[in-house]
Amino acid sequence: MSDTTAAQEPGHITGFGTKGYRSYVLISLMLVYTLNFIDRTLISVVAQPIINEFGLNDTQWGLLSGPPFALFYALMGIPIAMWADRANRVLIIALCIIIWSVMTALCGVASGFIWLLIFRVGVAVGEAGCTPPANSLITDYYPPRSRAGALGIYSMGVTIGGVLAQLFGGLIAGIQGEDFGAWLGTLGLGGLFPGMDWSTVGGWRIAFVVVGLPGVLVALILLLTIKEPPRGYSDPPALDSTAKAGFFDAFREFGKKPTFWWLSLGAALVAFVGYGLINFQAPFLQRVHGIGVRDAAVLYGAPLAAVAAGGTFLGGFLSERLEGRFPRVAAWLPGVGLLISVPFYIAAFFAPTLSMAFALWIVAAIAHYAYLGAQYTVGTAIVSPKSRATTISVLLLIVSLIGNGIGPLFVGAMSDFFMGMEINNAGLSSMAADFNPRLCSTDPTSLGETGPELCRAYANGLRYSMAATVLFMILAAASYFMAAVSFGRDRYRGDVPAAGMHL
C-alpha cells in the first residue's frame, strides 16, 4: 500500500488491517528485532574463546564489543530514520536485515582482531535501520490505547534474541571444527570446502556463519508479506499526518520536551549497565564459577535471557493495565524495577554458589528489563506521527553512544583495574608480567604455585567491576522518575489527552 493518508476511517479506534493481520505484523517485527539481537549479542556469548584466540585483555575486549559498534550504529541511525519518515519502511527494514546478516556471517571468517572489528561495524550499520522504522510502523498499525502493549511485545525481541543467541551460540560454539566438517560431509556438502582443515576452525567461527546467513531469507519473507500502512493511519483523524518532518523539524518538536531528555538519560544509563553486563556475563560465569562456554550459554545464559523477556512483557502489560488509573505509569514504572534490581544483582555477583547466584540473577533480570518497552512507549507518545522514527533514532543514538559505546569498555577497564589491585594486594605484582589469563581455563597447572591466586584475581576483578557498574541503575531510576514528572504535559496533544498531575 502506498504511503498516503487514507480517507477518514476509524483507525484511531480499530488500527490498520484486521486484528489477525496486525498480530502477524507485530510478531514478525518482534522476530526481526529478535534476529537483530541474536546477531548483535552473539559475540558476547563466545567472548572467552575470542579473548583466548586473539590474546585480548578485558579492556581490549570491551573496546571490540563497545565503542566502534555503538559509534556507527548511532551515526547511521539518524539518516536511516529520516529516510524512514519519508519512504517505504518495510523495504528499509528488509535491506538492513540483509546487511547485518551478511556481516554477522563474515565475522566468522575474520582472520584477526582488525577484521573482526570491521565486520562488527558492518553489523552496526545494518542494525541501525531496524528499530526506528519498526516503531513507526507499529504506531500506524495500532491505535494509541494499544501501543504500550504492542511496543512491549516488540521490545521482547531484545531478550528473546538474547535467549536464542545463548542457545544457538553456546551449542554451536561447543562443536569441534572436525565434527562440523564431518557433519557437512554426511550432507554431501563437504565438496564446497576443498582443502579445508577443520581442526583449525573454532566453534565460535561456525556460530557466526550459521546464525548470520538465515537473515537473508527472513528479509525476503518480510518484504513479500507486510504492507506499508498510510502514515498516521491509527492516530486521531484531526491530526495532519500527511506532512513529513525534516530532522530539524523533528528535533524542534521533541527537543523542547524535558520528558525526552530524562527518558534518554535513563535509557542510556540502563543500557550502560545492560550492555556492560551482557558482554561479560559469559566470561564471569566461566571465570568465577568455572564452567565451559557451552554450559555458560545454554544452562545459564539462555534461561536468564528468557526471564528478562518475561520482565519486558510484564513491564508493557502492567503499563497498559494501569494507564487508566495512572496515566504516567509508563514513565515511572521502569524506575521502580531498576531500584529493585540493584541489590539482587550485587548479591548474585558475590553469591558463594552458582545455584544461589542464578536464583538472585533471575529476580534482578525480571525487574531490570521491565523498563524496555517504556522507552518506546513514552518516546513515541510525545511527538507527532511524522516525527516518530526520527525521535526514536535520536533516542537510540544517545542510548547507543552511552550504553553500548561506554558500558562494555567501562566494565573491561574496571575489571583490569580491580584485577591489578587484587594482584598487588596479594604481593604477586612481580608475577603479573608473565601472567597469561587464558591459561586459567586451558592449562592452569602451567602457571605454577601462584596460578590459583592469579586466576582468582582474574575472576574477582570482573566480579567487582560488574558490581560497581550496577550502581548506575540508581541514577537511571531517578531519570525515569523525573521523566514521569513532565510526561503528562509533554504528551502530543492529538495522541493522548494530557494527564495533568496524576501518576
Short mmCIF file of C-alpha atoms in Angstrom, two decimals:
data_model
loop_
_atom_site.label_atom_id
_atom_site.label_comp_id
_atom_site.label_asym_id
_atom_site.label_seq_id
_atom_site.Cartn_x
_atom_site.Cartn_y
_atom_site.Cartn_z
CA MET A 1 0.00 0.00 0.00
CA SER A 2 1.34 3.44 -0.81
CA ASP A 3 2.34 5.80 1.92
CA THR A 4 -0.56 8.20 1.65
CA THR A 5 -3.15 9.23 4.13
CA ALA A 6 -6.26 7.14 3.99
CA ALA A 7 -9.72 8.61 3.90
CA GLN A 8 -11.16 9.40 7.26
CA GLU A 9 -11.52 5.98 8.84
CA PRO A 10 -11.72 4.99 12.50
CA GLY A 11 -8.09 3.88 12.52
CA HIS A 12 -7.56 5.55 15.88
CA ILE A 13 -10.09 3.05 17.24
CA THR A 14 -9.51 -0.09 15.18
CA GLY A 15 -5.92 0.23 13.98
CA PHE A 16 -4.76 -0.74 10.47
CA GLY A 17 -5.87 -4.05 8.97
CA THR A 18 -7.63 -6.91 10.68
CA LYS A 19 -6.75 -7.96 14.21
CA GLY A 20 -5.16 -11.15 12.92
CA TYR A 21 -3.05 -9.34 10.36
CA ARG A 22 -1.93 -6.72 12.90
CA SER A 23 -0.85 -9.55 15.18
CA TYR A 24 1.08 -11.14 12.32
CA VAL A 25 2.86 -7.87 11.58
CA LEU A 26 3.67 -7.29 15.25
CA ILE A 27 5.02 -10.81 15.75
CA SER A 28 7.01 -10.51 12.52
CA LEU A 29 8.61 -7.24 13.64
CA MET A 30 9.28 -8.73 17.06
CA LEU A 31 11.03 -11.65 15.34
CA VAL A 32 13.07 -9.21 13.25
CA TYR A 33 14.10 -7.44 16.46
CA THR A 34 14.90 -10.87 17.89
CA LEU A 35 17.14 -11.62 14.91
CA ASN A 36 18.71 -8.19 15.36
CA PHE A 37 19.70 -9.01 18.91
CA ILE A 38 20.81 -12.56 18.16
CA ASP A 39 23.32 -11.20 15.68
CA ARG A 40 24.25 -8.30 17.95
CA THR A 41 24.82 -10.28 21.14
CA LEU A 42 26.25 -13.49 19.72
CA ILE A 43 29.74 -12.04 20.13
CA SER A 44 29.21 -11.80 23.89
CA VAL A 45 28.23 -15.48 24.08
CA VAL A 46 31.53 -16.56 22.54
CA ALA A 47 33.54 -13.85 24.29
CA GLN A 48 36.04 -16.01 26.16
CA PRO A 49 37.07 -18.14 23.15
CA ILE A 50 37.70 -14.95 21.15
CA ILE A 51 39.63 -13.40 24.05
CA ASN A 52 41.72 -16.55 24.23
CA GLU A 53 42.33 -16.90 20.49
CA PHE A 54 43.37 -13.29 19.96
CA GLY A 55 45.08 -12.88 23.36
CA LEU A 56 42.97 -9.91 24.49
CA ASN A 57 42.72 -8.33 27.93
CA ASP A 58 39.33 -7.17 29.24
CA THR A 59 39.87 -3.56 28.18
CA GLN A 60 40.59 -4.64 24.61
CA TRP A 61 37.53 -6.89 24.64
CA GLY A 62 35.42 -4.00 25.92
CA LEU A 63 36.73 -1.86 23.07
CA LEU A 64 35.89 -4.52 20.48
CA SER A 65 32.38 -5.13 21.77
CA GLY A 66 31.55 -1.49 22.57
CA PRO A 67 32.60 1.86 21.03
CA PRO A 68 33.09 1.05 17.31
CA PHE A 69 29.74 -0.74 17.11
CA ALA A 70 28.00 1.99 19.06
CA LEU A 71 29.51 4.84 17.04
CA PHE A 72 28.45 3.51 13.65
CA TYR A 73 25.08 2.34 14.98
CA ALA A 74 24.48 5.87 16.19
CA LEU A 75 25.83 7.65 13.10
CA MET A 76 23.73 5.60 10.68
CA GLY A 77 20.59 5.58 12.81
CA ILE A 78 19.53 9.16 12.15
CA PRO A 79 19.86 9.27 8.32
CA ILE A 80 18.11 5.89 8.03
CA ALA A 81 15.32 7.10 10.34
CA MET A 82 14.92 10.31 8.31
CA TRP A 83 14.65 8.12 5.22
CA ALA A 84 12.05 6.01 7.04
CA ASP A 85 9.98 9.11 7.84
CA ARG A 86 9.69 9.68 4.07
CA ALA A 87 9.91 6.30 2.32
CA ASN A 88 8.72 2.68 2.46
CA ARG A 89 9.63 1.46 5.93
CA VAL A 90 9.18 -2.24 5.16
CA LEU A 91 11.71 -2.04 2.30
CA ILE A 92 14.20 -0.20 4.53
CA ILE A 93 13.95 -2.82 7.27
CA ALA A 94 14.40 -5.67 4.77
CA LEU A 95 17.52 -4.11 3.24
CA CYS A 96 19.03 -3.55 6.66
CA ILE A 97 18.36 -7.16 7.71
CA ILE A 98 20.35 -8.39 4.69
CA ILE A 99 23.28 -6.10 5.53
CA TRP A 100 23.60 -7.07 9.19
CA SER A 101 23.05 -10.79 8.49
CA VAL A 102 25.81 -10.99 5.87
CA MET A 103 28.19 -9.03 8.10
CA THR A 104 27.46 -11.34 11.03
CA ALA A 105 28.39 -14.35 8.90
CA LEU A 106 31.61 -12.62 7.83
CA CYS A 107 32.62 -12.24 11.50
CA GLY A 108 33.11 -15.99 11.45
CA VAL A 109 35.87 -15.76 8.84
CA ALA A 110 37.73 -12.85 10.44
CA SER A 111 41.47 -13.52 10.32
CA GLY A 112 42.32 -11.21 13.19
CA PHE A 113 41.22 -8.53 15.62
CA ILE A 114 41.01 -5.75 12.98
CA TRP A 115 38.88 -7.73 10.53
CA LEU A 116 36.51 -8.77 13.30
CA LEU A 117 36.24 -5.10 14.25
CA ILE A 118 35.44 -4.11 10.64
CA PHE A 119 32.73 -6.74 10.26
CA ARG A 120 31.20 -5.72 13.58
CA VAL A 121 30.97 -2.17 12.25
CA GLY A 122 29.08 -3.62 9.26
CA VAL A 123 26.65 -5.31 11.64
CA ALA A 124 26.09 -1.97 13.36
CA VAL A 125 25.35 -0.16 10.09
CA GLY A 126 22.67 -2.70 9.18
CA GLU A 127 21.10 -2.91 12.63
CA ALA A 128 20.74 0.87 12.82
CA GLY A 129 17.85 0.54 10.37
CA CYS A 130 15.67 -1.77 12.45
CA THR A 131 14.03 -0.09 15.42
CA PRO A 132 13.14 3.47 14.25
CA PRO A 133 11.12 2.36 11.19
CA ALA A 134 9.67 -0.60 13.10
CA ASN A 135 8.40 1.69 15.87
CA SER A 136 6.92 4.00 13.27
CA LEU A 137 5.13 1.06 11.61
CA ILE A 138 3.70 -0.18 14.90
CA THR A 139 2.24 3.22 15.75
CA ASP A 140 0.45 3.20 12.38
CA TYR A 141 -0.88 -0.34 12.86
CA TYR A 142 -2.04 0.14 16.46
CA PRO A 143 -4.21 2.88 17.99
CA PRO A 144 -2.89 4.88 20.97
CA ARG A 145 -4.70 2.79 23.59
CA SER A 146 -2.98 -0.41 22.41
CA ARG A 147 0.53 0.85 21.73
CA ALA A 148 2.07 0.24 25.15
CA GLY A 149 1.27 -3.45 24.92
CA ALA A 150 2.28 -3.70 21.25
CA LEU A 151 5.59 -1.95 21.80
CA GLY A 152 6.17 -4.08 24.88
CA ILE A 153 5.73 -7.22 22.76
CA TYR A 154 8.03 -5.80 20.07
CA SER A 155 10.63 -4.98 22.72
CA MET A 156 10.65 -8.61 23.82
CA GLY A 157 12.84 -9.16 20.76
CA VAL A 158 15.76 -7.87 22.80
CA THR A 159 15.50 -10.52 25.46
CA ILE A 160 14.23 -13.34 23.23
CA GLY A 161 17.14 -12.59 20.94
CA GLY A 162 19.36 -12.92 23.97
CA VAL A 163 17.87 -16.35 24.73
CA LEU A 164 18.37 -17.65 21.21
CA ALA A 165 21.85 -16.18 20.92
CA GLN A 166 22.79 -18.06 24.08
CA LEU A 167 21.21 -21.32 22.90
CA PHE A 168 22.41 -21.33 19.31
CA GLY A 169 25.71 -19.63 20.05
CA GLY A 170 26.50 -21.84 23.02
CA LEU A 171 25.55 -25.09 21.34
CA ILE A 172 27.31 -24.32 18.07
CA ALA A 173 30.38 -22.81 19.71
CA GLY A 174 30.80 -26.05 21.65
CA ILE A 175 31.14 -28.02 18.41
CA GLN A 176 34.64 -29.05 17.36
CA GLY A 177 35.67 -27.99 13.88
CA GLU A 178 36.40 -31.58 12.83
CA ASP A 179 32.91 -32.69 13.89
CA PHE A 180 31.28 -29.88 11.93
CA GLY A 181 33.33 -30.73 8.84
CA ALA A 182 32.32 -34.38 9.15
CA TRP A 183 28.66 -33.40 9.52
CA LEU A 184 28.84 -31.34 6.32
CA GLY A 185 30.33 -34.38 4.62
CA THR A 186 27.32 -36.52 5.62
CA LEU A 187 25.08 -33.92 3.95
CA GLY A 188 27.10 -34.10 0.77
CA LEU A 189 28.37 -30.53 1.22
CA GLY A 190 31.97 -31.34 2.01
CA GLY A 191 32.99 -30.59 -1.59
CA LEU A 192 32.12 -26.93 -1.07
CA PHE A 193 35.20 -26.55 1.14
CA PRO A 194 38.06 -28.38 -0.60
CA GLY A 195 41.29 -28.46 1.35
CA MET A 196 39.68 -27.02 4.49
CA ASP A 197 41.48 -28.05 7.68
CA TRP A 198 38.50 -28.11 10.04
CA SER A 199 40.73 -28.81 13.05
CA THR A 200 41.84 -25.15 12.90
CA VAL A 201 38.28 -23.79 12.86
CA GLY A 202 36.97 -22.74 16.26
CA GLY A 203 33.35 -23.31 17.21
CA TRP A 204 32.82 -19.58 17.67
CA ARG A 205 33.55 -19.05 13.96
CA ILE A 206 30.99 -21.66 12.94
CA ALA A 207 28.41 -19.99 15.22
CA PHE A 208 28.70 -16.64 13.44
CA VAL A 209 28.22 -18.15 9.98
CA VAL A 210 25.35 -20.47 10.91
CA VAL A 211 23.46 -17.80 12.88
CA GLY A 212 24.05 -14.96 10.41
CA LEU A 213 23.04 -16.27 6.98
CA PRO A 214 19.33 -17.17 7.59
CA GLY A 215 18.55 -13.47 7.98
CA VAL A 216 18.59 -13.02 4.21
CA LEU A 217 15.58 -15.35 3.89
CA VAL A 218 13.78 -13.54 6.73
CA ALA A 219 14.22 -10.22 4.90
CA LEU A 220 12.61 -11.58 1.73
CA ILE A 221 9.62 -13.01 3.64
CA LEU A 222 9.12 -9.67 5.41
CA LEU A 223 9.23 -7.75 2.14
CA LEU A 224 6.64 -10.01 0.50
CA THR A 225 4.13 -10.28 3.34
CA ILE A 226 3.98 -6.96 5.24
CA LYS A 227 2.08 -3.96 3.89
CA GLU A 228 3.26 -0.37 4.26
CA PRO A 229 0.35 1.38 6.07
CA PRO A 230 -0.68 5.00 5.49
CA ARG A 231 1.41 7.20 7.78
CA GLY A 232 -0.56 8.29 10.83
CA TYR A 233 -3.45 5.95 9.99
CA SER A 234 -4.10 4.94 13.61
CA ASP A 235 -3.93 8.44 15.07
CA PRO A 236 -6.99 10.63 15.74
CA PRO A 237 -8.44 11.91 12.42
CA ALA A 238 -7.90 15.54 13.37
CA LEU A 239 -4.13 15.11 13.05
CA ASP A 240 -2.30 16.18 9.92
CA SER A 241 -0.24 13.09 9.17
CA THR A 242 0.50 13.87 5.52
CA ALA A 243 3.41 16.17 6.32
CA LYS A 244 6.86 14.69 6.53
CA ALA A 245 9.20 16.27 9.04
CA GLY A 246 12.83 17.02 8.38
CA PHE A 247 15.38 16.23 11.05
CA PHE A 248 15.44 19.76 12.43
CA ASP A 249 11.62 19.92 12.41
CA ALA A 250 11.51 16.74 14.45
CA PHE A 251 14.29 17.98 16.72
CA ARG A 252 12.37 21.19 17.41
CA GLU A 253 9.37 19.05 18.33
CA PHE A 254 10.99 16.69 20.82
CA GLY A 255 13.91 18.92 21.82
CA LYS A 256 11.75 21.28 23.86
CA LYS A 257 10.21 18.47 25.92
CA PRO A 258 12.00 17.58 29.18
CA THR A 259 10.46 14.11 29.07
CA PHE A 260 12.56 13.21 26.04
CA TRP A 261 15.84 14.19 27.68
CA TRP A 262 15.12 12.50 31.00
CA LEU A 263 13.91 9.40 29.14
CA SER A 264 17.07 9.39 27.02
CA LEU A 265 19.33 9.73 30.05
CA GLY A 266 17.53 6.95 31.91
CA ALA A 267 17.54 4.60 28.93
CA ALA A 268 21.21 5.36 28.24
CA LEU A 269 22.25 4.60 31.81
CA VAL A 270 20.29 1.34 31.83
CA ALA A 271 21.94 0.39 28.53
CA PHE A 272 25.33 1.34 30.00
CA VAL A 273 24.77 -1.27 32.71
CA GLY A 274 22.97 -3.78 30.50
CA TYR A 275 25.50 -3.88 27.67
CA GLY A 276 28.33 -3.90 30.16
CA LEU A 277 26.88 -6.93 31.96
CA ILE A 278 25.84 -8.91 28.89
CA ASN A 279 29.22 -8.56 27.21
CA PHE A 280 30.94 -10.01 30.28
CA GLN A 281 28.25 -12.38 31.53
CA ALA A 282 29.74 -15.49 29.88
CA PRO A 283 33.31 -14.68 30.97
CA PHE A 284 32.01 -14.07 34.51
CA LEU A 285 30.35 -17.49 34.67
CA GLN A 286 33.42 -19.18 33.22
CA ARG A 287 35.99 -17.41 35.40
CA VAL A 288 34.14 -17.18 38.71
CA HIS A 289 32.22 -20.46 38.62
CA GLY A 290 34.50 -22.50 36.36
CA ILE A 291 32.03 -23.71 33.72
CA GLY A 292 32.58 -24.05 29.97
CA VAL A 293 31.34 -21.83 27.16
CA ARG A 294 28.53 -24.24 26.23
CA ASP A 295 27.16 -24.64 29.78
CA ALA A 296 27.51 -20.92 30.49
CA ALA A 297 25.34 -20.16 27.47
CA VAL A 298 22.82 -22.99 27.44
CA LEU A 299 22.28 -23.72 31.14
CA TYR A 300 22.51 -20.16 32.49
CA GLY A 301 22.72 -17.51 29.78
CA ALA A 302 19.63 -18.67 27.89
CA PRO A 303 17.37 -19.00 30.98
CA LEU A 304 18.47 -15.56 32.20
CA ALA A 305 17.63 -14.05 28.84
CA ALA A 306 14.26 -15.83 28.90
CA VAL A 307 13.24 -14.40 32.25
CA ALA A 308 14.42 -10.98 31.05
CA ALA A 309 11.98 -11.37 28.14
CA GLY A 310 9.30 -12.06 30.73
CA GLY A 311 10.28 -8.88 32.52
CA THR A 312 9.93 -6.89 29.30
CA PHE A 313 6.46 -8.31 28.69
CA LEU A 314 5.50 -7.72 32.32
CA GLY A 315 6.52 -4.07 32.09
CA GLY A 316 4.39 -3.47 28.99
CA PHE A 317 1.48 -5.44 30.42
CA LEU A 318 1.46 -3.54 33.71
CA SER A 319 1.79 -0.19 31.96
CA GLU A 320 -1.20 -0.90 29.74
CA ARG A 321 -3.31 -2.23 32.62
CA LEU A 322 -2.51 0.63 34.96
CA GLU A 323 -2.57 3.50 32.47
CA GLY A 324 -6.26 4.25 33.03
CA ARG A 325 -5.59 4.85 36.71
CA PHE A 326 -2.03 6.15 36.44
CA PRO A 327 -1.57 7.92 33.08
CA ARG A 328 2.18 8.38 33.63
CA VAL A 329 2.88 4.80 34.69
CA ALA A 330 4.92 4.04 31.54
CA ALA A 331 7.48 6.62 32.65
CA TRP A 332 7.82 5.82 36.38
CA LEU A 333 7.31 2.04 36.48
CA PRO A 334 10.78 1.37 34.99
CA GLY A 335 12.37 3.32 37.83
CA VAL A 336 10.73 1.04 40.39
CA GLY A 337 12.01 -2.06 38.63
CA LEU A 338 15.55 -0.72 38.34
CA LEU A 339 15.77 0.05 42.05
CA ILE A 340 14.61 -3.48 42.86
CA SER A 341 17.23 -5.00 40.56
CA VAL A 342 20.31 -3.37 42.11
CA PRO A 343 20.59 -5.33 45.40
CA PHE A 344 19.71 -8.60 43.68
CA TYR A 345 22.41 -8.14 41.03
CA ILE A 346 25.08 -7.34 43.62
CA ALA A 347 24.06 -10.31 45.76
CA ALA A 348 24.23 -12.55 42.68
CA PHE A 349 27.77 -11.46 41.82
CA PHE A 350 29.02 -12.26 45.32
CA ALA A 351 26.94 -15.39 45.95
CA PRO A 352 29.11 -18.33 47.12
CA THR A 353 27.45 -20.89 44.84
CA LEU A 354 26.33 -20.86 41.22
CA SER A 355 22.80 -22.00 42.07
CA MET A 356 22.34 -19.14 44.53
CA ALA A 357 23.81 -16.64 42.09
CA PHE A 358 21.48 -17.89 39.36
CA ALA A 359 18.35 -17.53 41.52
CA LEU A 360 19.26 -13.98 42.54
CA TRP A 361 20.17 -13.07 38.96
CA ILE A 362 16.71 -14.21 37.77
CA VAL A 363 14.94 -11.75 40.09
CA ALA A 364 17.30 -8.96 39.08
CA ALA A 365 16.79 -9.58 35.35
CA ILE A 366 12.98 -9.55 35.58
CA ALA A 367 13.00 -6.23 37.45
CA HIS A 368 15.71 -4.76 35.22
CA TYR A 369 14.12 -5.43 31.83
CA ALA A 370 10.65 -4.21 32.74
CA TYR A 371 11.92 -0.82 31.52
CA LEU A 372 12.44 -1.76 27.87
CA GLY A 373 9.03 -1.15 26.31
CA ALA A 374 8.70 2.15 28.17
CA GLN A 375 11.44 3.89 26.21
CA TYR A 376 9.46 3.36 23.01
CA THR A 377 6.00 3.92 24.51
CA VAL A 378 6.99 7.25 26.05
CA GLY A 379 9.25 8.28 23.15
CA THR A 380 6.53 7.88 20.52
CA ALA A 381 3.79 9.38 22.73
CA ILE A 382 5.39 12.83 22.99
CA VAL A 383 5.73 13.58 19.25
CA SER A 384 3.52 13.64 16.16
CA PRO A 385 3.38 10.71 13.69
CA LYS A 386 5.63 12.46 11.17
CA SER A 387 8.50 12.67 13.71
CA ARG A 388 8.38 9.31 15.45
CA ALA A 389 11.08 7.41 13.55
CA THR A 390 13.50 10.33 13.82
CA THR A 391 12.73 10.81 17.52
CA ILE A 392 13.37 7.16 18.29
CA SER A 393 16.58 7.27 16.24
CA VAL A 394 17.91 10.18 18.31
CA LEU A 395 16.92 8.34 21.49
CA LEU A 396 18.78 5.27 20.26
CA LEU A 397 21.78 7.39 19.27
CA ILE A 398 22.09 8.61 22.85
CA VAL A 399 21.46 5.12 24.23
CA SER A 400 23.99 3.58 21.86
CA LEU A 401 26.78 6.08 22.45
CA ILE A 402 26.49 5.98 26.24
CA GLY A 403 25.24 2.42 26.70
CA ASN A 404 26.84 0.23 24.09
CA GLY A 405 29.64 2.70 23.47
CA ILE A 406 30.93 3.11 27.01
CA GLY A 407 29.36 0.28 29.05
CA PRO A 408 31.46 -2.70 27.85
CA LEU A 409 34.64 -0.62 27.78
CA PHE A 410 33.98 0.63 31.33
CA VAL A 411 33.40 -2.89 32.67
CA GLY A 412 36.50 -4.18 30.88
CA ALA A 413 38.74 -1.36 32.09
CA MET A 414 37.46 -1.64 35.65
CA SER A 415 37.96 -5.40 35.54
CA ASP A 416 41.62 -4.96 34.60
CA PHE A 417 41.95 -2.27 37.29
CA PHE A 418 40.46 -4.41 40.06
CA MET A 419 42.47 -7.43 38.92
CA GLY A 420 45.64 -5.35 39.22
CA MET A 421 44.62 -4.29 42.74
CA GLU A 422 43.99 -7.91 43.73
CA ILE A 423 47.38 -8.97 42.40
CA ASN A 424 49.16 -6.12 44.20
CA ASN A 425 47.37 -6.83 47.46
CA ALA A 426 48.44 -10.47 47.22
CA GLY A 427 52.05 -9.40 46.71
CA LEU A 428 52.22 -11.03 43.28
CA SER A 429 52.86 -7.96 41.14
CA SER A 430 56.24 -9.35 40.09
CA MET A 431 54.48 -12.41 38.67
CA ALA A 432 51.80 -10.41 36.79
CA ALA A 433 54.02 -9.52 33.84
CA ASP A 434 54.21 -13.14 32.74
CA PHE A 435 50.61 -14.00 33.67
CA ASN A 436 48.57 -15.33 30.74
CA PRO A 437 44.90 -15.34 31.86
CA ARG A 438 43.82 -17.72 29.10
CA LEU A 439 45.76 -20.47 30.89
CA CYS A 440 43.28 -20.26 33.79
CA SER A 441 40.76 -22.14 31.65
CA THR A 442 43.08 -24.08 29.34
CA ASP A 443 46.15 -25.10 31.38
CA PRO A 444 46.15 -23.70 34.96
CA THR A 445 48.92 -26.05 36.14
CA SER A 446 51.39 -24.30 33.85
CA LEU A 447 51.03 -21.14 35.96
CA GLY A 448 52.90 -22.73 38.87
CA GLU A 449 52.28 -22.20 42.59
CA THR A 450 50.95 -18.68 42.17
CA GLY A 451 48.49 -19.79 39.48
CA PRO A 452 45.42 -20.19 41.73
CA GLU A 453 45.92 -16.75 43.29
CA LEU A 454 46.43 -15.09 39.92
CA CYS A 455 43.37 -16.79 38.43
CA ARG A 456 41.34 -15.78 41.48
CA ALA A 457 42.36 -12.16 40.90
CA TYR A 458 41.37 -12.54 37.24
CA ALA A 459 37.88 -13.66 38.33
CA ASN A 460 37.46 -11.18 41.19
CA GLY A 461 38.45 -8.23 39.01
CA LEU A 462 35.44 -8.90 36.82
CA ARG A 463 33.20 -9.59 39.83
CA TYR A 464 33.98 -6.21 41.43
CA SER A 465 33.70 -4.40 38.11
CA MET A 466 30.20 -5.74 37.38
CA ALA A 467 29.00 -4.93 40.90
CA ALA A 468 30.27 -1.35 40.62
CA THR A 469 28.62 -0.92 37.22
CA VAL A 470 25.19 -1.97 38.52
CA LEU A 471 25.13 1.06 40.85
CA PHE A 472 24.47 3.28 37.84
CA MET A 473 20.95 1.79 37.83
CA ILE A 474 20.13 4.10 40.72
CA LEU A 475 20.81 7.16 38.57
CA ALA A 476 18.78 5.59 35.76
CA ALA A 477 15.81 5.11 38.08
CA ALA A 478 15.99 8.74 39.16
CA SER A 479 15.94 9.79 35.49
CA TYR A 480 12.77 7.80 34.82
CA PHE A 481 11.08 9.35 37.83
CA MET A 482 11.99 12.80 36.50
CA ALA A 483 10.58 11.85 33.09
CA ALA A 484 7.31 10.93 34.78
CA VAL A 485 7.03 14.43 36.25
CA SER A 486 6.79 16.05 32.80
CA PHE A 487 5.26 13.20 30.80
CA GLY A 488 1.67 14.29 31.39
CA ARG A 489 2.15 17.75 29.89
CA ASP A 490 4.57 16.64 27.17
CA ARG A 491 2.26 14.09 25.53
CA TYR A 492 1.39 15.00 21.96
CA ARG A 493 -2.00 16.69 22.31
CA GLY A 494 -3.63 14.86 19.42
CA ASP A 495 -2.44 11.47 20.64
CA VAL A 496 -3.50 11.00 24.26
CA PRO A 497 -5.18 13.67 26.37
CA ALA A 498 -2.89 15.43 28.80
CA ALA A 499 -2.72 13.64 32.09
CA GLY A 500 -2.32 16.60 34.37
CA MET A 501 -0.59 15.80 37.64
CA HIS A 502 -1.85 12.23 38.02
CA LEU A 503 0.66 9.44 38.39
#
